[in-house]
Tab-separated table of C-alpha atoms and ligand atoms in Angstrom:
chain	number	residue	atom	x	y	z
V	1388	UNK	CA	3.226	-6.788	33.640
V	1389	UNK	CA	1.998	-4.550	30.579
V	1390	UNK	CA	-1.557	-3.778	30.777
V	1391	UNK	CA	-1.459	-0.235	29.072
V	1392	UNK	CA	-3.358	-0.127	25.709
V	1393	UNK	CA	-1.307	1.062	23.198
V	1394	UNK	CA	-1.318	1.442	19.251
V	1395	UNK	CA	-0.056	-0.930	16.789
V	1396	UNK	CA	-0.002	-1.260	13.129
V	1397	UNK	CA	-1.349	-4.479	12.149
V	1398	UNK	CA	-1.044	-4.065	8.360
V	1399	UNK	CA	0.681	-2.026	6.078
V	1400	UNK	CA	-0.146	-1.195	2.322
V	1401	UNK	CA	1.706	1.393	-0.283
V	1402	UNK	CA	0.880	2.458	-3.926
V	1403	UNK	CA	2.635	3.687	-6.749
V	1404	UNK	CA	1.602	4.847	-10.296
V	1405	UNK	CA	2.550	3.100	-13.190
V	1406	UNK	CA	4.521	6.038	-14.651
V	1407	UNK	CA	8.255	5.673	-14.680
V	1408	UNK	CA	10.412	9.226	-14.605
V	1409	UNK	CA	13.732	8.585	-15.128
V	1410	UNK	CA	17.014	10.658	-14.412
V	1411	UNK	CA	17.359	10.094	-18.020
V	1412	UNK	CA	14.298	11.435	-18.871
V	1413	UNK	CA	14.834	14.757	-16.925
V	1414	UNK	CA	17.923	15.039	-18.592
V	1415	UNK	CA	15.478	15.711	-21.409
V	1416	UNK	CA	13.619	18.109	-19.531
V	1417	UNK	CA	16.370	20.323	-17.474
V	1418	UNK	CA	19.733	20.791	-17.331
V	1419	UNK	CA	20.903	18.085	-15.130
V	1420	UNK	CA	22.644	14.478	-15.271
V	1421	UNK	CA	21.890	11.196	-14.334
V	1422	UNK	CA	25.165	11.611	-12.240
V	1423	UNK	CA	24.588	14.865	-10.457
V	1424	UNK	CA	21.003	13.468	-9.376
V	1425	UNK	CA	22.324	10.489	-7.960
V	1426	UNK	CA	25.292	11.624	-5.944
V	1427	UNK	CA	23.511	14.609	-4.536
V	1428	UNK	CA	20.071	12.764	-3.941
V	1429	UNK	CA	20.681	9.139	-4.030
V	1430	UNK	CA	17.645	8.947	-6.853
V	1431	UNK	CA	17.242	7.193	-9.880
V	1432	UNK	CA	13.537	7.129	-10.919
V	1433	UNK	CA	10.593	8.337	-9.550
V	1434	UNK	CA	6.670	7.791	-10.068
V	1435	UNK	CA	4.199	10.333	-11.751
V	1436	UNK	CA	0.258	10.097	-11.549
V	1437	UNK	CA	-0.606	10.523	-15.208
V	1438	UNK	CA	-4.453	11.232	-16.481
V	1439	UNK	CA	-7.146	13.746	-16.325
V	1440	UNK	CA	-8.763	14.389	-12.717
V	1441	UNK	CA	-6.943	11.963	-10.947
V	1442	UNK	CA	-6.016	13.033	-7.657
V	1443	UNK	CA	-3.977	12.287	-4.865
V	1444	UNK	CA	-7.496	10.529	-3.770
V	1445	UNK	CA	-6.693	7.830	-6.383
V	1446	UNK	CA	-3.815	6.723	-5.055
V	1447	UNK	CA	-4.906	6.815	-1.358
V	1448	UNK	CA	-7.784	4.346	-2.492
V	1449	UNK	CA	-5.771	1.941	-3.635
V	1450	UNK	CA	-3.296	1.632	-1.086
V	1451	UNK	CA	-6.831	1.533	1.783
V	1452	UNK	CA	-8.423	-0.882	-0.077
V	1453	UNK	CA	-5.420	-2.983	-0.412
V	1454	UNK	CA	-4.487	-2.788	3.129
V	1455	UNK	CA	-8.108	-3.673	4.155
V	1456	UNK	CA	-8.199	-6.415	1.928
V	1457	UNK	CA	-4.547	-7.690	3.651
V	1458	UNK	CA	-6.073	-7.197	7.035
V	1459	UNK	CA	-9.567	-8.847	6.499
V	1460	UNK	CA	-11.399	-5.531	7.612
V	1461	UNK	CA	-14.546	-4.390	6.373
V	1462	UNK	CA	-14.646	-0.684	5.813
V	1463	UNK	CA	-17.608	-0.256	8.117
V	1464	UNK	CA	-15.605	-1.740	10.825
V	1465	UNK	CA	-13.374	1.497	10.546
V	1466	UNK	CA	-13.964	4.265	12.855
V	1467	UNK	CA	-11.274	6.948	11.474
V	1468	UNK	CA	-9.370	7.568	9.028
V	1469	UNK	CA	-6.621	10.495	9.090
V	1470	UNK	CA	-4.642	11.526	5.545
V	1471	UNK	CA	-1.401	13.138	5.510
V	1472	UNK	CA	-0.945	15.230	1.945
V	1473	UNK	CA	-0.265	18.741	0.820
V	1474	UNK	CA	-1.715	18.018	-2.363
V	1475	UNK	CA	-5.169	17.726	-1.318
V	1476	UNK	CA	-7.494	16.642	-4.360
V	1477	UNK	CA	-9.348	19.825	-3.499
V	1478	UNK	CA	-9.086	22.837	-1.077
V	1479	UNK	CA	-12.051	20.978	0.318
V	1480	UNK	CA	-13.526	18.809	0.974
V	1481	UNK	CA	-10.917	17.076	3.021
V	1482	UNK	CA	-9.478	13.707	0.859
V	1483	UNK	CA	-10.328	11.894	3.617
V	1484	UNK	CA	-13.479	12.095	3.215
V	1485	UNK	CA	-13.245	11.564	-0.218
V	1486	UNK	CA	-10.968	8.012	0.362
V	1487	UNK	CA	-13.578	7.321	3.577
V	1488	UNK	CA	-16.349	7.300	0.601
V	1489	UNK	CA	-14.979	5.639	-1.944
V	1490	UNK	CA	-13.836	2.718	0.202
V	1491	UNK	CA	-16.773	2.408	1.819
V	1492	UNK	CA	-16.080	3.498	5.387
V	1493	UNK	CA	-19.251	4.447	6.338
V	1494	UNK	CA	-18.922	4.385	9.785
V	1495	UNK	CA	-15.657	6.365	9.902
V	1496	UNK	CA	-14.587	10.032	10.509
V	1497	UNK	CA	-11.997	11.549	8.653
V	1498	UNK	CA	-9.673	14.506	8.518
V	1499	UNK	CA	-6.487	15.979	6.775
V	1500	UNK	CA	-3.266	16.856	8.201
V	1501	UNK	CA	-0.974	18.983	6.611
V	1502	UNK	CA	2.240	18.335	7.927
V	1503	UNK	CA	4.559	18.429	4.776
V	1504	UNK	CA	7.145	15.597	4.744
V	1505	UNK	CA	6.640	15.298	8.349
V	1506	UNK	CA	2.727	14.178	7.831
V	1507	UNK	CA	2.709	10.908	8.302
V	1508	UNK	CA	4.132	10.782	11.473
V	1509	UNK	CA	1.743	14.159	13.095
V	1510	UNK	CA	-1.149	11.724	11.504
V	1511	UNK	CA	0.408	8.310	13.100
V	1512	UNK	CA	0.916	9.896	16.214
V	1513	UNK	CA	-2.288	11.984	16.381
V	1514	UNK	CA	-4.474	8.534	15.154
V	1515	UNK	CA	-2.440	6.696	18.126
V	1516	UNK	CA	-3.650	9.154	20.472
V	1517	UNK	CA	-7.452	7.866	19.459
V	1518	UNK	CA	-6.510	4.358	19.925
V	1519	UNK	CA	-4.748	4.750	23.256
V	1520	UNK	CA	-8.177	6.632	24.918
V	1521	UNK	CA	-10.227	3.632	23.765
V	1522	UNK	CA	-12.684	5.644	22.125
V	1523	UNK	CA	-11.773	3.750	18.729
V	1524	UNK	CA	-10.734	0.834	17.741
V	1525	UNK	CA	-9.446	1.285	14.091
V	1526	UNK	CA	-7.909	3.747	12.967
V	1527	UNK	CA	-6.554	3.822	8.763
V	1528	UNK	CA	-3.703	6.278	8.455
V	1529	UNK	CA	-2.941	7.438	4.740
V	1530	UNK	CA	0.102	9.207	4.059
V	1531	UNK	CA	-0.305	10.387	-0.095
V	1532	UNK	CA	0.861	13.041	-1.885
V	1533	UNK	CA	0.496	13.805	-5.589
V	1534	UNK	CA	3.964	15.785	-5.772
V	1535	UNK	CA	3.958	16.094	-9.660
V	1536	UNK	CA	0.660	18.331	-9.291
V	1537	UNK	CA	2.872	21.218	-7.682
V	1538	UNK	CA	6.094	20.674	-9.529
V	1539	UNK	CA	7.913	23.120	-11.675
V	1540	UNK	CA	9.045	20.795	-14.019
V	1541	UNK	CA	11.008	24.073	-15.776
V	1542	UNK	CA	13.427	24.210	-12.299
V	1543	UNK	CA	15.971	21.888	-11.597
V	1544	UNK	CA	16.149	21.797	-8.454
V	1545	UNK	CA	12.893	20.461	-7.148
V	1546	UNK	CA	11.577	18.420	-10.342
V	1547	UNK	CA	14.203	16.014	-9.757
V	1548	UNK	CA	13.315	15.325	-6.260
V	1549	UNK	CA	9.706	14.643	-6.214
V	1550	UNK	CA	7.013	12.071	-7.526
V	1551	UNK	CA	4.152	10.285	-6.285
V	1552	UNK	CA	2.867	7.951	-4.123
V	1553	UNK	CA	0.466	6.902	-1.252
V	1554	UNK	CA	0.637	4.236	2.192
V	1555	UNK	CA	-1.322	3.098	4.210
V	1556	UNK	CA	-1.338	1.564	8.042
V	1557	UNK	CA	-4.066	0.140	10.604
V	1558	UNK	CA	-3.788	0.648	13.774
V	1559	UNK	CA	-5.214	-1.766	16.712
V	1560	UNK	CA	-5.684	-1.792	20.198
V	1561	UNK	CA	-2.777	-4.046	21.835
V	1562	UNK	CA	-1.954	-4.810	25.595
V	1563	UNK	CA	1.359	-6.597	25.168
V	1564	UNK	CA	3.726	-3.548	24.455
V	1565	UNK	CA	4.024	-4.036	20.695
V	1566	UNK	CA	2.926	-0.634	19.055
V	1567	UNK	CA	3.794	2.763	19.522
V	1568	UNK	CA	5.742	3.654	22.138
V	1569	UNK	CA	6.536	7.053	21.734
V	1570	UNK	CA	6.832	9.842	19.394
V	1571	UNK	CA	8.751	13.035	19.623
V	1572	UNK	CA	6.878	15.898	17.331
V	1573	UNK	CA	8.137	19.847	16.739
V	1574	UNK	CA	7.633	22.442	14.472
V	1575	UNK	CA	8.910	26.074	13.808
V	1576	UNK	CA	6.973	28.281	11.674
V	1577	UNK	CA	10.292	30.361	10.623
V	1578	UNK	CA	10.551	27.727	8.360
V	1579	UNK	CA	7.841	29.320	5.581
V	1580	UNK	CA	10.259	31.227	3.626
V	1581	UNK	CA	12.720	28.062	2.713
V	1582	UNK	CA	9.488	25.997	1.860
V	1583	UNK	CA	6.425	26.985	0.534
V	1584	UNK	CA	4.058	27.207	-2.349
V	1585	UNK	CA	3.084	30.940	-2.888
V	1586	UNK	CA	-0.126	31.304	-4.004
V	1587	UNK	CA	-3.467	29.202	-4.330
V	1588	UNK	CA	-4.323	29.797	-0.594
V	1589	UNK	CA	-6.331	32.686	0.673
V	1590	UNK	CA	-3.560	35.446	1.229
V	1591	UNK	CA	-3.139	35.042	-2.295
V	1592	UNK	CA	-5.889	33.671	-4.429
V	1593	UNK	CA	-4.964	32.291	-7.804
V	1594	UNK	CA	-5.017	34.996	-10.744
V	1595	UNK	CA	-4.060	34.924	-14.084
V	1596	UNK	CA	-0.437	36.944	-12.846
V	1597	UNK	CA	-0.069	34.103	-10.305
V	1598	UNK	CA	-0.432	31.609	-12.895
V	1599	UNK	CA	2.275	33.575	-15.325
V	1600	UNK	CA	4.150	34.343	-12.555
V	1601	UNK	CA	4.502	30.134	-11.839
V	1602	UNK	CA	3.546	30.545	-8.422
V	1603	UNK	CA	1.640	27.509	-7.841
V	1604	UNK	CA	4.807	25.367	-7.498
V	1605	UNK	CA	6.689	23.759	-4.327
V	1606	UNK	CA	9.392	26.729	-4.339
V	1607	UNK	CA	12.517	25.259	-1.994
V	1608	UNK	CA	15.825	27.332	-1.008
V	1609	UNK	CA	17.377	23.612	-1.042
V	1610	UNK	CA	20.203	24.220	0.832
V	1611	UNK	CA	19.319	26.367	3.676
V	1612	UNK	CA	16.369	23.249	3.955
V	1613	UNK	CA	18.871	20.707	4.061
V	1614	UNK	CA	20.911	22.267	6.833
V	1615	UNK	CA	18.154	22.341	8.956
V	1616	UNK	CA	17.155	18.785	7.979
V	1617	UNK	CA	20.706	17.056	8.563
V	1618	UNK	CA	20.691	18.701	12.102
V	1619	UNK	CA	16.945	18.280	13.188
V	1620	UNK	CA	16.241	14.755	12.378
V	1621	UNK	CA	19.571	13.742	13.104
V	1622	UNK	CA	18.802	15.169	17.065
V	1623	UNK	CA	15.203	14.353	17.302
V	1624	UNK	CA	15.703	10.631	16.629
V	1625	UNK	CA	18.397	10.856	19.356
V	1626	UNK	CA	15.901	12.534	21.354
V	1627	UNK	CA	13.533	9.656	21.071
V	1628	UNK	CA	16.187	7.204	21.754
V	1629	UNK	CA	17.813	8.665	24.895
V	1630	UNK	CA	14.256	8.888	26.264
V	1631	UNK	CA	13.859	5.268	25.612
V	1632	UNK	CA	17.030	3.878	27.051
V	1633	UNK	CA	18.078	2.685	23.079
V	1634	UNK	CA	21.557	2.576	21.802
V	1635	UNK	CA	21.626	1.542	17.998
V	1636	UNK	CA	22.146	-2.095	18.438
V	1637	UNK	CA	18.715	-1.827	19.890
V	1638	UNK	CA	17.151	-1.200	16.876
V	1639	UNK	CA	16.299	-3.071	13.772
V	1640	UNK	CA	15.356	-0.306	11.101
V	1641	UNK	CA	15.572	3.287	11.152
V	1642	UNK	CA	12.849	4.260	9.104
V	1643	UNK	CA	13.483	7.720	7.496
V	1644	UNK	CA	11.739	10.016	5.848
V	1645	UNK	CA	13.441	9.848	2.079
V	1646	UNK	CA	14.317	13.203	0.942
V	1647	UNK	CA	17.802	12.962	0.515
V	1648	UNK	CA	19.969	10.285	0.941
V	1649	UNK	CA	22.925	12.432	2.653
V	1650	UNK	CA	20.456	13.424	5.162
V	1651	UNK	CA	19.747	10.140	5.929
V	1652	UNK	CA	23.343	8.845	5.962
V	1653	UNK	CA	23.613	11.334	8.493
V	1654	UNK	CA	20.867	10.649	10.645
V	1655	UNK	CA	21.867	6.966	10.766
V	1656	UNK	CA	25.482	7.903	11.849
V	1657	UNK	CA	24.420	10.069	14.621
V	1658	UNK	CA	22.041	7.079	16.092
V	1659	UNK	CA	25.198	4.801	15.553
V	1660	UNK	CA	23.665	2.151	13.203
V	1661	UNK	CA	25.312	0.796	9.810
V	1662	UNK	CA	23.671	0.884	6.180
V	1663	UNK	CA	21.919	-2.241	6.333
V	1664	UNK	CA	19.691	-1.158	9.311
V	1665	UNK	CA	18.338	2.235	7.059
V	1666	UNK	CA	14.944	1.456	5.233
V	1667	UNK	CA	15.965	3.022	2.011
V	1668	UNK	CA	13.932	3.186	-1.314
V	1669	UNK	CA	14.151	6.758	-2.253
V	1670	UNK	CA	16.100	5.572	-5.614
V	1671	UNK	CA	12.792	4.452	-7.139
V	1672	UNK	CA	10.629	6.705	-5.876
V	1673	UNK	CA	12.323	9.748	-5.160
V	1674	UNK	CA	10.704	12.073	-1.849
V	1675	UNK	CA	6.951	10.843	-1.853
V	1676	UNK	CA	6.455	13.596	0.890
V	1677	UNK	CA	3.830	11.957	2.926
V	1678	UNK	CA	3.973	8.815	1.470
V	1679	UNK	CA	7.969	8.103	1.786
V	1680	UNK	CA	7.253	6.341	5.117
V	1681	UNK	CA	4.727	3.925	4.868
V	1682	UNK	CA	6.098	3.096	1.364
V	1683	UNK	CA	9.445	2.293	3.115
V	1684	UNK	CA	7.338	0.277	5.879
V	1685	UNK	CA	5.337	-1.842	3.115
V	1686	UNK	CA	8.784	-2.204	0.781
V	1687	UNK	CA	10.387	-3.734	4.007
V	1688	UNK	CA	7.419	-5.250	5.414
V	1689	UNK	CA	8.813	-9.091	4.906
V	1690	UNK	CA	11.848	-8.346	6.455
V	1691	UNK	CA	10.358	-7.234	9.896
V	1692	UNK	CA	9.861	-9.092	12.823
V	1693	UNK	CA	7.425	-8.877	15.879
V	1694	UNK	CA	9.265	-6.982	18.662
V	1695	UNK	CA	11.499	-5.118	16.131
V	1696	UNK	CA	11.975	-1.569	17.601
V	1697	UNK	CA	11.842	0.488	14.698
V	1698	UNK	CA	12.484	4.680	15.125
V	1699	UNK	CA	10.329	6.582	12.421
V	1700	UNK	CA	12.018	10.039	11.550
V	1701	UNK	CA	10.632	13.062	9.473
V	1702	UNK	CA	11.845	16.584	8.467
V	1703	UNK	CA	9.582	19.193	6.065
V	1704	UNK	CA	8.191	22.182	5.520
V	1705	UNK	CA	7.102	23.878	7.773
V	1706	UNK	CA	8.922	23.568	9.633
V	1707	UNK	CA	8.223	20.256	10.797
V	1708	UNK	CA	9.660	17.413	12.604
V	1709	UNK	CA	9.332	14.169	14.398
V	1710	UNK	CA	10.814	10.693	15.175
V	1711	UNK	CA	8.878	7.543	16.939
V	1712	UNK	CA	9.893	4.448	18.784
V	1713	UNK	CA	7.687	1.800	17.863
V	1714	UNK	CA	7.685	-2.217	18.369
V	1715	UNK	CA	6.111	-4.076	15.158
V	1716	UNK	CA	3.701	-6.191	16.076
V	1717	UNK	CA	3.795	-8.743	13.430
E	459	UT7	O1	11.481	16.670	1.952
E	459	UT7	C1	11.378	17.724	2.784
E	459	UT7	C2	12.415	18.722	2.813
E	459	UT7	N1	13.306	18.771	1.705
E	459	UT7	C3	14.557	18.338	1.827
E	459	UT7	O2	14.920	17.796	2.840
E	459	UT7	C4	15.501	18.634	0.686
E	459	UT7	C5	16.761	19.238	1.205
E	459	UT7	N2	17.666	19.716	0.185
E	459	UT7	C6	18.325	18.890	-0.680
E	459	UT7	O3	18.100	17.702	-0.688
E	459	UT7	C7	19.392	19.487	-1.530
E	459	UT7	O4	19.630	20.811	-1.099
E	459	UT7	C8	19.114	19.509	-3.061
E	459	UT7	C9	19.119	18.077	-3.578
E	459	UT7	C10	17.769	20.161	-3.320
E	459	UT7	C11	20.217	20.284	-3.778
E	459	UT7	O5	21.482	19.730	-3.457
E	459	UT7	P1	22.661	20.672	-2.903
E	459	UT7	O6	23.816	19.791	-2.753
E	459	UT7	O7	22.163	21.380	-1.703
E	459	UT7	O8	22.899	21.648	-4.106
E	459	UT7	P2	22.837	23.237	-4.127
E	459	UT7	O9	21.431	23.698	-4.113
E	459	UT7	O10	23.787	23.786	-3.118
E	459	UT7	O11	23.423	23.484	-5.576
E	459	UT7	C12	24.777	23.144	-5.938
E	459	UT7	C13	24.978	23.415	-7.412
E	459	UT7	C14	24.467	24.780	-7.842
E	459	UT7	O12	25.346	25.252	-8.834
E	459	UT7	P3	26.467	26.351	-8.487
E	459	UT7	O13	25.706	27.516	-7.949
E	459	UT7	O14	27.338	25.678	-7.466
E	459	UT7	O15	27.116	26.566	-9.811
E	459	UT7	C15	23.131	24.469	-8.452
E	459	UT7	O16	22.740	25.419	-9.421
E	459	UT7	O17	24.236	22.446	-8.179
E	459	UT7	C16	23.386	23.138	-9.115
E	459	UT7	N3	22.167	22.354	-9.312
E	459	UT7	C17	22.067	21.367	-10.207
E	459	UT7	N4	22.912	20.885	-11.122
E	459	UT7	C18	22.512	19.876	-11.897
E	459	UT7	C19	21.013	22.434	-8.620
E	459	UT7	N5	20.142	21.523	-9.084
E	459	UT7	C20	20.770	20.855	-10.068
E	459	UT7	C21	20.397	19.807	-10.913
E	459	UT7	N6	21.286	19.342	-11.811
E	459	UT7	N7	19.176	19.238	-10.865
């Protein structure tokens, strides 16, 4: 008999901006093809966050607001609320406190992780953790990032990756085993030099030479990145499967983080499971960052079934990693 309290998500929510940027579009903008993007990325179109001050905030509060509408929650009845971004509205405050006041969640806590592409699951698993103690009862994870706010929209090989987008989850107490499981998380600071934005922190401040020197953009040495990606999600969601006893016709969904769609391909082949169990959208949104997963979660969300074991995998700067075995509970 289960009796151990565990996490589950008992709603999902995502949001994208209205903004549609095409591979056609960037053909405009860069030298590149519609063709080129697609075979080496798997994306067709991805979402921008247009307008002045809007902030990765914006799109945070919609997705929360839908999901507690979905889920019949007030926002006082939430105790925390934990958002995954690298493109913070501000240095600080933190956005969560920012999405905790605009949706009313008066009663809740709040922090930011930065995590990079690997965000939503630290935040997921870290939330979890609050759940599982019994201190608190529910717990709103965001996962947002405002991508096209630290894109070099001059270099090729990042502006066609990126765009915009938040999602949301709830977690809940349950009893009877449907929830998170487990989670596997790493990191490896060697990482910096293949992923990183230069300046705007405080070992280097902006300045008008930072500026003209366009160092306030995601810089990525793609394919040293993608190396390490193929091989470390690939072996950290067999990790997380060996540990549980799970071959691949145990699971439903791999749910992966959507950066490329060769590194997914290649996850999913080393856990043994065919196309049509990888949660894919990355061809109309493009790599969300923090956001990929719970938009993949919400795009999929009437396909899923309660007791589906679903294995949530991540790779991003950092470097940072992760992959959890969860039931859904719904
Ligand atoms: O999300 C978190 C972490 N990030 C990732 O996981 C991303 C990992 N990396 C990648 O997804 C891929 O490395 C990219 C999509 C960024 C690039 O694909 P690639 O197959 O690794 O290409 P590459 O960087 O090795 O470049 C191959 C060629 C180069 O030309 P030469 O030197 O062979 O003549 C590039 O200059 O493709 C060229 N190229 C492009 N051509 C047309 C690079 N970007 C473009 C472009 N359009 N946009």
């Amino acid at each position: 008999m289960m009796t151990k309290t565990i996490a589950a998500i008992t709603g999902v929510q995502g949001y994208v901006p209205e903004y549609v940027l095409t591979n056609q579009e960037l053909e405009t903008m860069v030298d590149t093809s519609d063709d080129w993007i697609t075979t080496r990325t798997g994306i067709k179109e991805r979402r921008l966050l247009k307008g002045e001050n809007q902030g990765t905030s914006v799109m945070a509060i919609e997705a929360v607001n839908g999901l507690l509408n979905k889920t019949n929650t007030q926002p006082e009845e939430i105790d925390l609320l934990i958002c995954a971004t690298v493109t913070p509205d501000l240095v600080f405050p933190a956005t969560a406190n920012i999405i905790t006041n605009k949706v009313g969640a008066i009663n809740a806590f709040g922090y930011d992780i930065g995590a990079a592409c690997s965000g939503f699951l630290y935040a997921l698993t870290t939330g979890a953790k609050f759940i599982e103690s019994g201190t608190h009862k529910r717990v709103v994870i965001v996962g947002a990032d405002k991508m096209s706010a630290i894109v070099d929209y001059k270099d090729r090989t990042t502006c066609i990756i990126f765009g915009d987008g938040a999602g949301a989850v709830m977690l809940e107490p349950t009893e009877n085993g449907h929830g998170i499981v487990d989670s596997v998380l790493r990191s490896d600071g060697s990482g910096e030099e293949f992923l990183h934005m230069k300046a705007g922190g405080s070992r280097k401040p902006a300045s008008l030479e930072t500026v003209k020197n366009r160092e306030h953009y995601a810089f990525q040495e793609g394919s040293a990145v993608f190396k390490f990606a193929v091989k470390n999600m690939a072996d950290i969601s067999e990790e997380v499967m060996e540990r549980n006893n799970l071959t691949g016709e145990d699971v439903a969904y791999l749910v992966p983080h959507q950066a490329n769609k060769r590194i997914v391909d290649a996850t999913a082949r080393r856990m043994g499971i065919g196309d049509e169990k990888v949660m894919m959208n990355i061809e109309k949104y493009g790599n969300t960052t923090a956001a990929t997963i719970p938009l993949c979660l919400w795009d999929y969300e009437p396909k899923l079934k309660k007791g589906d074991n679903l294995i949530l995998a991540a790779f991003g700067g950092g470097f940072t990693w992760g992959a959890t075995y969860l039931k859904w509970a719904y």
